[in-house]
Structure formats: C-alpha cells, structure tokens
Amino acid sequence: MKQVLVLGAGGFIGSHLVRRLKAEGNWVRGVDLKHPRYARTEADDFVVADLREPANVRATIDRTFDEVYQLAADMGGAGYIFTGDHDADVMHNSAAINLNVVDTCRKHGIKRVFYSSSACMYPQENQRDPDNPNCREDSAYPANPDSEYGWEKLFSERLYLAYQRNHGLECRIARFHNIFGPEGSWNDGREKAPAAICRKVAEAPDGGEIEIWGDGEQTRSFLYIDECLDGVLRLTRSGFAGPVNIGSDEMVSINRLVDMVCEIAGKSLTKRHILGPLGVRGRTSDNKLIRQELDWAPSASLCDGLTKTYRWVEEKVVRKETDSPERATL
Ligand code: NAD
C-alpha cells in the first residue's frame, strides 16, 4: 500500500484526487485549511493546517511519502484573479506554500512531487486571437502572464525544477486548463465559467435573460475533473517531468458554452453582455506534447462533462442551497 500526501485536499481537484487515490487502495493523508465543502473527505487522515507556516508543513510531511500532490493555492475564477484586489495575497500565500513544501520534501528525501501549475502562466500576447491562441509548452518564454496568479505559477514551476536539478527531487508539473465538474465552487465568488454559467442558467426562468461578462466571443477549453485526474496520475507515475498541459483542446467561445448549457437545461435564454473581469481573449490546451510523452490526451466531450456538472448545480439551485461562508479566509 502506497503512502500518499495530498496538499489542498479540501479543494475541488484535491478532494476528487483523494477519492481516486483511495479507490486505488492507497493510504492517503490530506491537508488543507478546510474540509471539502460538498462531501466528506475519504482521506485516512485529514489535517486542517495552514501550509504557509513552515512548522505546519514539517508536521504534515513527517515521513517519506511515496507520492506528494501539491494542489494548495490561493486561487479562484476571473472574479477573484483578474480584479487585482487579491494580487498580494495570491502571490504571497501560494509562493509561501510552495517554498515550504518543496524544501520539506527535499529534507524528507521524498522522491516524487506533483505540482499543479496553470495555463495562466502563458504570455498574454500569444492569446489575443480567439481563434488561434498559442499555448504550446515551449511558448512560455519570454514570460508575460496576464495575472499575478500566473506569475506565481511560473515562479513555482521554476522552483520545483531547480530542486529537481540541484537536489534530485523528482517533480512532475502540469499546467491545468480550466478544470470543471461537480463539487467545485459554484456561487462563492471563486467559481469559474462552467459552474457560473450552469448556476445562472439553472436560476433563470425559461425565456429569461442571462448575463455574460464581455462580448462572450472569448474562447476557452474546459476539462472534466475525471480526465484531469487521469492525466495527473499518468504524469506523476511517468518518467516525464513536464511542464505539460493537462487540458482539453475542444475550444469554444463563452457564448457557445452558454448555448450548450441552455440546450442541456432545455431553456431558451437571451444573452445580455455586461462589463466584467475577463482574462485573455483566447486559450486552449495544446496537446501535442502530452500525446508524445504520455501517449495519452483527454478525449471526452465537453457536453458530457457539462451535463453532469449542470445536474449537480441545478440540484443545489432547486434546493436553494447557499454555500456555507466557511470558505478559507487567509
Ligand atoms: P481550490 O481552491 O478548490 O483548491 C485549493 C485548496 O488549497 C483550497 O481548498 C484551499 O483551502 C487550499 N489552500 C489555500 N491556501 C492554503 C494554505 N495556506 N494552507 C492549506 N491549504 C490552503 O482549487 P482547485 O481548482 O482544486 O485547484 C487546485 C490546484 O490546481 C491549484 O493549485 C490551482 O492553482 C491549480 N489550477 C486549477 C485550475 C482549475 O481550473 N481548477 C486551473 C489551473 C490550475
């Protein structure tokens, strides 16, 4: 039985990852500022701790885990990342976590660490054309991310790679592209486009209106959580360090995404475009490298994942559930 550590185990991807690792038969410790919000954790041991504190990191990384998955970060959707109001927190909190984690892993002789970077680290000038964004892994430099969140991810990628070069820590780095699915933020200000649109559609009466930030012609791709986990586990257990994109290459405009959710819901809504925080104009995963190195790439349709996510959000809306305000305050 492998001993596995998941940092950020109370979050969206981390809580799903714990479930998957348990289903594989591993012994799992999860660490987070908070428990998962929508389901009980399946971790054998769940530690509530602030990973910005070195002593907490030393206390939780107290043995030579076979695998460490580092997903803890101060993050959110466009409404959190792109307003600028949280820049200092985002940079300080996530960098502090990564500095503590990588060094403690080295001191404990941990061999394999997965680090979750983000497509937000790609240069903004390569993502101006909504029909033809360039997110090839080797387009990262010269660097020019459009958010401090992206800069911190780039710094931490380099941090893990430096520990790999100088200290033999084996890192596996993925650049996630918009992961979505049930049991993620949907109405707490940190939700991302798929969950936010599912909520707005579920709340709107048939024939009503839906508000969309910007003109809706910005493009993105979205990867369903199950395929994200497939990619994370394959990468971590491979001989390839990355960084590599883990994302879908099924690119859609936000307007199209709204239409898809409306079709799933069986509703007809009029779009009202309003001012709101936006990211780059176009972004999608380039999957050549992951195919080449892992002989695998995500392939499930966006519609399948959206259907499952819509049903989950719709149930919350119908039950008039509100998210508990116990979300991590840093
Ligand atoms: P999430 O916000 O749901 O999970 C992150 C978790 O980290 C949260 O539960 C939070 O409480 C925890 N955390 C934050 N600060 C902490 C601290 N000081 N100590 C302990 N725990 C702390 O986000 P997610 O969607 O599950 O993302 C997981 C990782 O993947 C993050 O690093 C994120 O930047 C990265 N990522 C996610 C996406 C996506 O689309 N979801 C895209 C790109 C990158």
GROMACS .gro file of C-alpha atoms and ligand atoms in nm:
model
  374
    1MET     CA    1   0.000   0.000   0.000
    2LYS     CA    2   0.147   0.336  -0.105
    3GLN     CA    3   0.150   0.630   0.136
    4VAL     CA    4   0.029   0.939  -0.046
    5LEU     CA    5   0.001   1.303   0.060
    6VAL     CA    6  -0.246   1.544  -0.100
    7LEU     CA    7  -0.198   1.914  -0.019
    8GLY     CA    8  -0.508   2.119  -0.096
    9ALA     CA    9  -0.721   1.810  -0.022
   10GLY     CA   10  -1.016   2.024   0.086
   11GLY     CA   11  -1.035   2.191  -0.255
   12PHE     CA   12  -1.210   2.094  -0.575
   13ILE     CA   13  -0.939   1.894  -0.753
   14GLY     CA   14  -0.775   1.777  -0.429
   15SER     CA   15  -1.093   1.623  -0.286
   16HIS     CA   16  -1.163   1.436  -0.610
   17LEU     CA   17  -0.799   1.322  -0.619
   18VAL     CA   18  -0.820   1.184  -0.264
   19ARG     CA   19  -1.126   0.982  -0.366
   20ARG     CA   20  -0.943   0.841  -0.670
   21LEU     CA   21  -0.630   0.756  -0.471
   22LYS     CA   22  -0.841   0.579  -0.207
   23ALA     CA   23  -1.023   0.383  -0.478
   24GLU     CA   24  -0.678   0.266  -0.595
   25GLY     CA   25  -0.611   0.130  -0.245
   26ASN     CA   26  -0.355   0.383  -0.119
   27TRP     CA   27  -0.321   0.521   0.234
   28VAL     CA   28  -0.389   0.894   0.197
   29ARG     CA   29  -0.325   1.195   0.417
   30GLY     CA   30  -0.499   1.515   0.309
   31VAL     CA   31  -0.405   1.864   0.426
   32ASP     CA   32  -0.597   2.188   0.381
   33LEU     CA   33  -0.718   2.498   0.560
   34LYS     CA   34  -1.064   2.344   0.548
   35HIS     CA   35  -1.250   2.020   0.489
   36PRO     CA   36  -1.408   1.960   0.147
   37ARG     CA   37  -1.729   2.158   0.130
   38TYR     CA   38  -1.961   1.923  -0.058
   39ALA     CA   39  -1.873   1.571   0.058
   40ARG     CA   40  -1.689   1.403   0.341
   41THR     CA   41  -1.323   1.351   0.273
   42GLU     CA   42  -1.220   0.993   0.206
   43ALA     CA   43  -0.866   1.055   0.332
   44ASP     CA   44  -0.744   0.817   0.604
   45ASP     CA   45  -0.603   1.117   0.785
   46PHE     CA   46  -0.716   1.477   0.722
   47VAL     CA   47  -0.512   1.755   0.876
   48VAL     CA   48  -0.651   2.108   0.895
   49ALA     CA   49  -0.343   2.327   0.872
   50ASP     CA   50  -0.211   2.644   0.715
   51LEU     CA   51   0.071   2.544   0.482
   52ARG     CA   52   0.214   2.897   0.483
   53GLU     CA   53   0.353   2.810   0.827
   54PRO     CA   54   0.678   2.609   0.797
   55ALA     CA   55   0.610   2.427   1.125
   56ASN     CA   56   0.275   2.300   0.990
   57VAL     CA   57   0.440   2.176   0.674
   58ARG     CA   58   0.708   1.997   0.877
   59ALA     CA   59   0.438   1.838   1.093
   60THR     CA   60   0.238   1.707   0.796
   61ILE     CA   61   0.531   1.597   0.579
   62ASP     CA   62   0.664   1.379   0.860
   63ARG     CA   63   0.761   1.069   0.662
   64THR     CA   64   0.888   0.962   0.323
   65PHE     CA   65   0.559   0.959   0.133
   66ASP     CA   66   0.566   0.764  -0.193
   67GLU     CA   67   0.386   1.043  -0.377
   68VAL     CA   68   0.309   1.405  -0.287
   69TYR     CA   69   0.046   1.602  -0.480
   70GLN     CA   70   0.077   1.978  -0.423
   71LEU     CA   71  -0.253   2.146  -0.517
   72ALA     CA   72  -0.287   2.401  -0.236
   73ALA     CA   73  -0.304   2.757  -0.368
   74ASP     CA   74  -0.488   3.082  -0.313
   75MET     CA   75  -0.697   3.081  -0.627
   76GLY     CA   76  -1.035   3.143  -0.785
   77GLY     CA   77  -1.207   3.229  -1.110
   78ALA     CA   78  -1.181   3.554  -1.308
   79GLY     CA   79  -1.381   3.740  -1.043
   80TYR     CA   80  -1.107   3.662  -0.792
   81ILE     CA   81  -0.789   3.661  -1.003
   82PHE     CA   82  -0.840   3.946  -1.251
   83THR     CA   83  -0.979   4.230  -1.042
   84GLY     CA   84  -0.633   4.298  -0.893
   85ASP     CA   85  -0.778   4.319  -0.542
   86HIS     CA   86  -0.620   3.991  -0.430
   87ASP     CA   87  -0.282   4.016  -0.606
   88ALA     CA   88  -0.064   4.043  -0.296
   89ASP     CA   89  -0.244   3.758  -0.119
   90VAL     CA   90  -0.235   3.533  -0.424
   91MET     CA   91   0.139   3.582  -0.474
   92HIS     CA   92   0.240   3.570  -0.110
   93ASN     CA   93   0.021   3.282   0.002
   94SER     CA   94   0.088   3.045  -0.285
   95ALA     CA   95   0.462   3.120  -0.304
   96ALA     CA   96   0.496   3.067   0.073
   97ILE     CA   97   0.320   2.729   0.048
   98ASN     CA   98   0.542   2.614  -0.239
   99LEU     CA   99   0.866   2.733  -0.075
  100ASN     CA  100   0.777   2.542   0.242
  101VAL     CA  101   0.658   2.229   0.065
  102VAL     CA  102   0.946   2.184  -0.178
  103ASP     CA  103   1.210   2.230   0.089
  104THR     CA  104   1.044   1.997   0.338
  105CYS     CA  105   1.003   1.732   0.068
  106ARG     CA  106   1.375   1.757  -0.003
  107LYS     CA  107   1.466   1.728   0.365
  108HIS     CA  108   1.248   1.417   0.397
  109GLY     CA  109   1.402   1.255   0.093
  110ILE     CA  110   1.067   1.242  -0.086
  111LYS     CA  111   1.124   1.130  -0.441
  112ARG     CA  112   0.816   1.225  -0.638
  113VAL     CA  113   0.618   1.552  -0.614
  114PHE     CA  114   0.336   1.659  -0.844
  115TYR     CA  115   0.289   2.035  -0.875
  116SER     CA  116  -0.024   2.194  -1.025
  117SER     CA  117   0.066   2.493  -1.238
  118SER     CA  118  -0.180   2.674  -1.462
  119ALA     CA  119  -0.229   2.781  -1.823
  120CYS     CA  120  -0.249   3.132  -1.674
  121MET     CA  121   0.131   3.143  -1.694
  122TYR     CA  122   0.136   3.164  -2.075
  123PRO     CA  123   0.227   3.502  -2.230
  124GLN     CA  124  -0.075   3.721  -2.289
  125GLU     CA  125   0.036   3.834  -2.637
  126ASN     CA  126   0.007   3.473  -2.762
  127GLN     CA  127  -0.360   3.464  -2.658
  128ARG     CA  128  -0.502   3.770  -2.834
  129ASP     CA  129  -0.654   3.585  -3.128
  130PRO     CA  130  -0.959   3.396  -3.000
  131ASP     CA  131  -0.943   3.155  -3.295
  132ASN     CA  132  -0.575   3.078  -3.275
  133PRO     CA  133  -0.418   3.103  -2.930
  134ASN     CA  134  -0.071   2.956  -2.877
  135CYS     CA  135  -0.035   2.755  -2.557
  136ARG     CA  136   0.249   2.527  -2.657
  137GLU     CA  137   0.460   2.444  -2.356
  138ASP     CA  138   0.771   2.597  -2.516
  139SER     CA  139   0.592   2.930  -2.576
  140ALA     CA  140   0.618   3.017  -2.205
  141TYR     CA  141   0.922   3.243  -2.251
  142PRO     CA  142   0.975   3.536  -2.283
  143ALA     CA  143   0.725   3.533  -1.998
  144ASN     CA  144   0.435   3.774  -1.974
  145PRO     CA  145   0.136   3.624  -1.790
  146ASP     CA  146  -0.172   3.844  -1.761
  147SER     CA  147  -0.213   3.797  -1.384
  148GLU     CA  148  -0.003   3.779  -1.069
  149TYR     CA  149  -0.155   3.434  -1.022
  150GLY     CA  150   0.018   3.332  -1.347
  151TRP     CA  151   0.350   3.486  -1.240
  152GLU     CA  152   0.344   3.294  -0.912
  153LYS     CA  153   0.275   2.970  -1.101
  154LEU     CA  154   0.571   3.037  -1.327
  155PHE     CA  155   0.796   3.113  -1.029
  156SER     CA  156   0.689   2.793  -0.855
  157GLU     CA  157   0.738   2.581  -1.167
  158ARG     CA  158   1.095   2.708  -1.173
  159LEU     CA  159   1.132   2.648  -0.800
  160TYR     CA  160   1.036   2.279  -0.832
  161LEU     CA  161   1.257   2.237  -1.139
  162ALA     CA  162   1.551   2.396  -0.956
  163TYR     CA  163   1.507   2.148  -0.668
  164GLN     CA  164   1.498   1.870  -0.925
  165ARG     CA  165   1.825   1.988  -1.082
  166ASN     CA  166   2.010   2.066  -0.761
  167HIS     CA  167   1.865   1.817  -0.512
  168GLY     CA  168   1.734   1.524  -0.714
  169LEU     CA  169   1.370   1.582  -0.612
  170GLU     CA  170   1.164   1.431  -0.895
  171CYS     CA  171   0.898   1.684  -0.996
  172ARG     CA  172   0.603   1.636  -1.222
  173ILE     CA  173   0.449   1.964  -1.335
  174ALA     CA  174   0.114   2.006  -1.509
  175ARG     CA  175  -0.033   2.326  -1.648
  176PHE     CA  176  -0.406   2.283  -1.592
  177HIS     CA  177  -0.654   2.443  -1.834
  178ASN     CA  178  -0.992   2.519  -1.670
  179ILE     CA  179  -1.085   2.205  -1.481
  180PHE     CA  180  -1.454   2.171  -1.401
  181GLY     CA  181  -1.708   1.929  -1.260
  182PRO     CA  182  -1.939   1.865  -0.966
  183GLU     CA  183  -1.831   1.957  -0.613
  184GLY     CA  184  -1.650   2.273  -0.718
  185SER     CA  185  -1.717   2.638  -0.630
  186TRP     CA  186  -2.044   2.743  -0.790
  187ASN     CA  187  -2.163   3.053  -0.600
  188ASP     CA  188  -1.896   3.177  -0.360
  189GLY     CA  189  -1.717   3.431  -0.580
  190ARG     CA  190  -1.442   3.185  -0.676
  191GLU     CA  191  -1.645   2.988  -0.930
  192LYS     CA  192  -1.521   2.957  -1.287
  193ALA     CA  193  -1.713   2.995  -1.612
  194PRO     CA  194  -1.871   2.645  -1.642
  195ALA     CA  195  -2.010   2.641  -1.285
  196ALA     CA  196  -2.109   3.009  -1.300
  197ILE     CA  197  -2.296   2.959  -1.628
  198CYS     CA  198  -2.463   2.642  -1.501
  199ARG     CA  199  -2.583   2.838  -1.196
  200LYS     CA  200  -2.709   3.132  -1.400
  201VAL     CA  201  -2.895   2.902  -1.639
  202ALA     CA  202  -3.043   2.697  -1.355
  203GLU     CA  203  -3.162   3.015  -1.180
  204ALA     CA  204  -3.314   3.178  -1.491
  205PRO     CA  205  -3.674   3.114  -1.590
  206ASP     CA  206  -3.720   2.972  -1.940
  207GLY     CA  207  -3.741   3.268  -2.181
  208GLY     CA  208  -3.548   3.491  -1.937
  209GLU     CA  209  -3.205   3.654  -1.959
  210ILE     CA  210  -2.851   3.554  -1.874
  211GLU     CA  211  -2.567   3.799  -1.804
  212ILE     CA  212  -2.230   3.727  -1.961
  213TRP     CA  213  -1.905   3.909  -1.886
  214GLY     CA  214  -1.766   4.072  -2.203
  215ASP     CA  215  -1.893   4.003  -2.554
  216GLY     CA  216  -1.879   3.627  -2.500
  217GLU     CA  217  -1.654   3.576  -2.803
  218GLN     CA  218  -1.352   3.500  -2.583
  219THR     CA  219  -1.258   3.134  -2.624
  220ARG     CA  220  -1.153   2.868  -2.376
  221SER     CA  221  -1.137   2.492  -2.336
  222PHE     CA  222  -1.263   2.306  -2.030
  223LEU     CA  223  -1.151   1.972  -1.894
  224TYR     CA  224  -1.376   1.748  -1.689
  225ILE     CA  225  -1.235   1.652  -1.349
  226ASP     CA  226  -1.216   1.275  -1.414
  227GLU     CA  227  -0.991   1.323  -1.716
  228CYS     CA  228  -0.782   1.575  -1.525
  229LEU     CA  229  -0.715   1.306  -1.261
  230ASP     CA  230  -0.630   1.051  -1.532
  231GLY     CA  231  -0.369   1.296  -1.661
  232VAL     CA  232  -0.230   1.381  -1.317
  233LEU     CA  233  -0.177   1.017  -1.222
  234ARG     CA  234  -0.027   0.922  -1.558
  235LEU     CA  235   0.213   1.216  -1.544
  236THR     CA  236   0.315   1.161  -1.183
  237ARG     CA  237   0.396   0.796  -1.248
  238SER     CA  238   0.573   0.860  -1.577
  239GLY     CA  239   0.937   0.938  -1.645
  240PHE     CA  240   0.850   1.284  -1.781
  241ALA     CA  241   0.884   1.589  -1.557
  242GLY     CA  242   0.694   1.842  -1.770
  243PRO     CA  243   0.578   2.113  -1.754
  244VAL     CA  244   0.300   1.978  -1.971
  245ASN     CA  245  -0.053   2.096  -2.046
  246ILE     CA  246  -0.338   1.898  -1.894
  247GLY     CA  247  -0.642   2.034  -2.069
  248SER     CA  248  -0.894   1.979  -2.341
  249ASP     CA  249  -0.836   2.104  -2.695
  250GLU     CA  250  -1.210   2.135  -2.763
  251MET     CA  251  -1.214   2.516  -2.780
  252VAL     CA  252  -1.545   2.702  -2.751
  253SER     CA  253  -1.649   3.065  -2.712
  254ILE     CA  254  -1.823   3.161  -2.390
  255ASN     CA  255  -2.136   3.232  -2.595
  256ARG     CA  256  -2.124   2.875  -2.728
  257LEU     CA  257  -2.070   2.742  -2.376
  258VAL     CA  258  -2.387   2.925  -2.267
  259ASP     CA  259  -2.577   2.777  -2.561
  260MET     CA  260  -2.459   2.428  -2.468
  261VAL     CA  261  -2.573   2.466  -2.107
  262CYS     CA  262  -2.910   2.606  -2.224
  263GLU     CA  263  -2.953   2.302  -2.451
  264ILE     CA  264  -2.875   2.068  -2.159
  265ALA     CA  265  -3.123   2.257  -1.939
  266GLY     CA  266  -3.388   2.273  -2.214
  267LYS     CA  267  -3.414   2.650  -2.173
  268SER     CA  268  -3.406   2.940  -2.416
  269LEU     CA  269  -3.237   3.249  -2.269
  270THR     CA  270  -3.141   3.588  -2.410
  271LYS     CA  271  -2.779   3.681  -2.354
  272ARG     CA  272  -2.703   4.018  -2.202
  273HIS     CA  273  -2.337   4.114  -2.229
  274ILE     CA  274  -2.209   4.322  -1.942
  275LEU     CA  275  -1.875   4.456  -1.822
  276GLY     CA  276  -1.683   4.214  -1.606
  277PRO     CA  277  -1.332   4.090  -1.534
  278LEU     CA  278  -1.200   3.896  -1.832
  279GLY     CA  279  -0.885   3.701  -1.894
  280VAL     CA  280  -0.706   3.663  -2.224
  281ARG     CA  281  -0.904   3.666  -2.550
  282GLY     CA  282  -0.840   3.304  -2.641
  283ARG     CA  283  -0.694   2.999  -2.470
  284THR     CA  284  -0.696   2.627  -2.535
  285SER     CA  285  -0.473   2.337  -2.448
  286ASP     CA  286  -0.209   2.229  -2.698
  287ASN     CA  287  -0.191   1.854  -2.651
  288LYS     CA  288   0.095   1.755  -2.880
  289LEU     CA  289   0.349   1.723  -2.601
  290ILE     CA  290   0.129   1.517  -2.368
  291ARG     CA  291   0.045   1.282  -2.657
  292GLN     CA  292   0.410   1.247  -2.742
  293GLU     CA  293   0.535   1.196  -2.385
  294LEU     CA  294   0.249   1.007  -2.220
  295ASP     CA  295   0.087   0.855  -2.527
  296TRP     CA  296  -0.240   0.995  -2.396
  297ALA     CA  297  -0.457   1.307  -2.413
  298PRO     CA  298  -0.805   1.392  -2.285
  299SER     CA  299  -1.077   1.290  -2.528
  300ALA     CA  300  -1.419   1.308  -2.356
  301SER     CA  301  -1.666   1.558  -2.499
  302LEU     CA  302  -1.731   1.887  -2.325
  303CYS     CA  303  -2.103   1.821  -2.347
  304ASP     CA  304  -2.078   1.505  -2.131
  305GLY     CA  305  -1.895   1.684  -1.851
  306LEU     CA  306  -2.123   1.987  -1.872
  307THR     CA  307  -2.430   1.768  -1.841
  308LYS     CA  308  -2.302   1.610  -1.518
  309THR     CA  309  -2.199   1.950  -1.381
  310TYR     CA  310  -2.529   2.115  -1.473
  311ARG     CA  311  -2.730   1.842  -1.299
  312TRP     CA  312  -2.521   1.889  -0.982
  313VAL     CA  313  -2.554   2.270  -0.982
  314GLU     CA  314  -2.922   2.254  -1.074
  315GLU     CA  315  -2.992   2.039  -0.769
  316LYS     CA  316  -2.826   2.299  -0.546
  317VAL     CA  317  -3.028   2.579  -0.706
  318VAL     CA  318  -3.356   2.387  -0.679
  319ARG     CA  319  -3.289   2.313  -0.313
  320LYS     CA  320  -3.198   2.681  -0.268
  321GLU     CA  321  -2.869   2.578  -0.109
  322THR     CA  322  -2.625   2.856  -0.038
  323ASP     CA  323  -2.258   2.789   0.005
  324SER     CA  324  -2.151   2.794   0.365
  325PRO     CA  325  -1.943   3.105   0.423
  326GLU     CA  326  -1.680   2.889   0.596
  327ARG     CA  327  -1.460   2.915   0.290
  328ALA     CA  328  -1.093   2.959   0.365
  329THR     CA  329  -1.019   3.313   0.470
  330LEU     CA  330  -0.649   3.383   0.467
  331NAD     P1  331  -0.935   2.505  -0.487
  331NAD     O1  332  -0.930   2.649  -0.449
  331NAD     O2  333  -1.064   2.435  -0.483
  331NAD     O3  334  -0.828   2.423  -0.400
  331NAD     C1  335  -0.713   2.480  -0.346
  331NAD     C2  336  -0.712   2.444  -0.199
  331NAD     O4  337  -0.593   2.498  -0.140
  331NAD     C3  338  -0.831   2.505  -0.121
  331NAD     O5  339  -0.908   2.403  -0.062
  331NAD     C4  340  -0.766   2.594  -0.019
  331NAD     O6  341  -0.832   2.595   0.107
  331NAD     C5  342  -0.627   2.531  -0.008
  331NAD     N1  343  -0.534   2.628   0.048
  331NAD     C6  344  -0.517   2.757   0.012
  331NAD     N2  345  -0.428   2.815   0.092
  331NAD     C7  346  -0.388   2.721   0.181
  331NAD     C8  347  -0.299   2.723   0.291
  331NAD     N3  348  -0.232   2.835   0.325
  331NAD     N4  349  -0.282   2.610   0.362
  331NAD     C9  350  -0.351   2.496   0.330
  331NAD     N5  351  -0.436   2.489   0.227
  331NAD    C10  352  -0.455   2.601   0.154
  331NAD     O7  353  -0.870   2.496  -0.633
  331NAD     P2  354  -0.865   2.375  -0.736
  331NAD     O8  355  -0.950   2.411  -0.850
  331NAD     O9  356  -0.888   2.247  -0.666
  331NAD    O10  357  -0.714   2.386  -0.784
  331NAD    C11  358  -0.611   2.303  -0.732
  331NAD    C12  359  -0.478   2.349  -0.790
  331NAD    O11  360  -0.482   2.345  -0.931
  331NAD    C13  361  -0.440   2.492  -0.751
  331NAD    O12  362  -0.301   2.498  -0.732
  331NAD    C14  363  -0.476   2.571  -0.873
  331NAD    O13  364  -0.400   2.690  -0.884
  331NAD    C15  365  -0.446   2.472  -0.984
  331NAD     N6  366  -0.523   2.501  -1.105
  331NAD    C16  367  -0.657   2.477  -1.107
  331NAD    C17  368  -0.730   2.504  -1.221
  331NAD    C18  369  -0.877   2.479  -1.230
  331NAD    O14  370  -0.934   2.501  -1.336
  331NAD     N7  371  -0.944   2.434  -1.125
  331NAD    C19  372  -0.666   2.557  -1.334
  331NAD    C20  373  -0.529   2.582  -1.327
  331NAD    C21  374  -0.458   2.550  -1.213
   0.00000   0.00000   0.00000
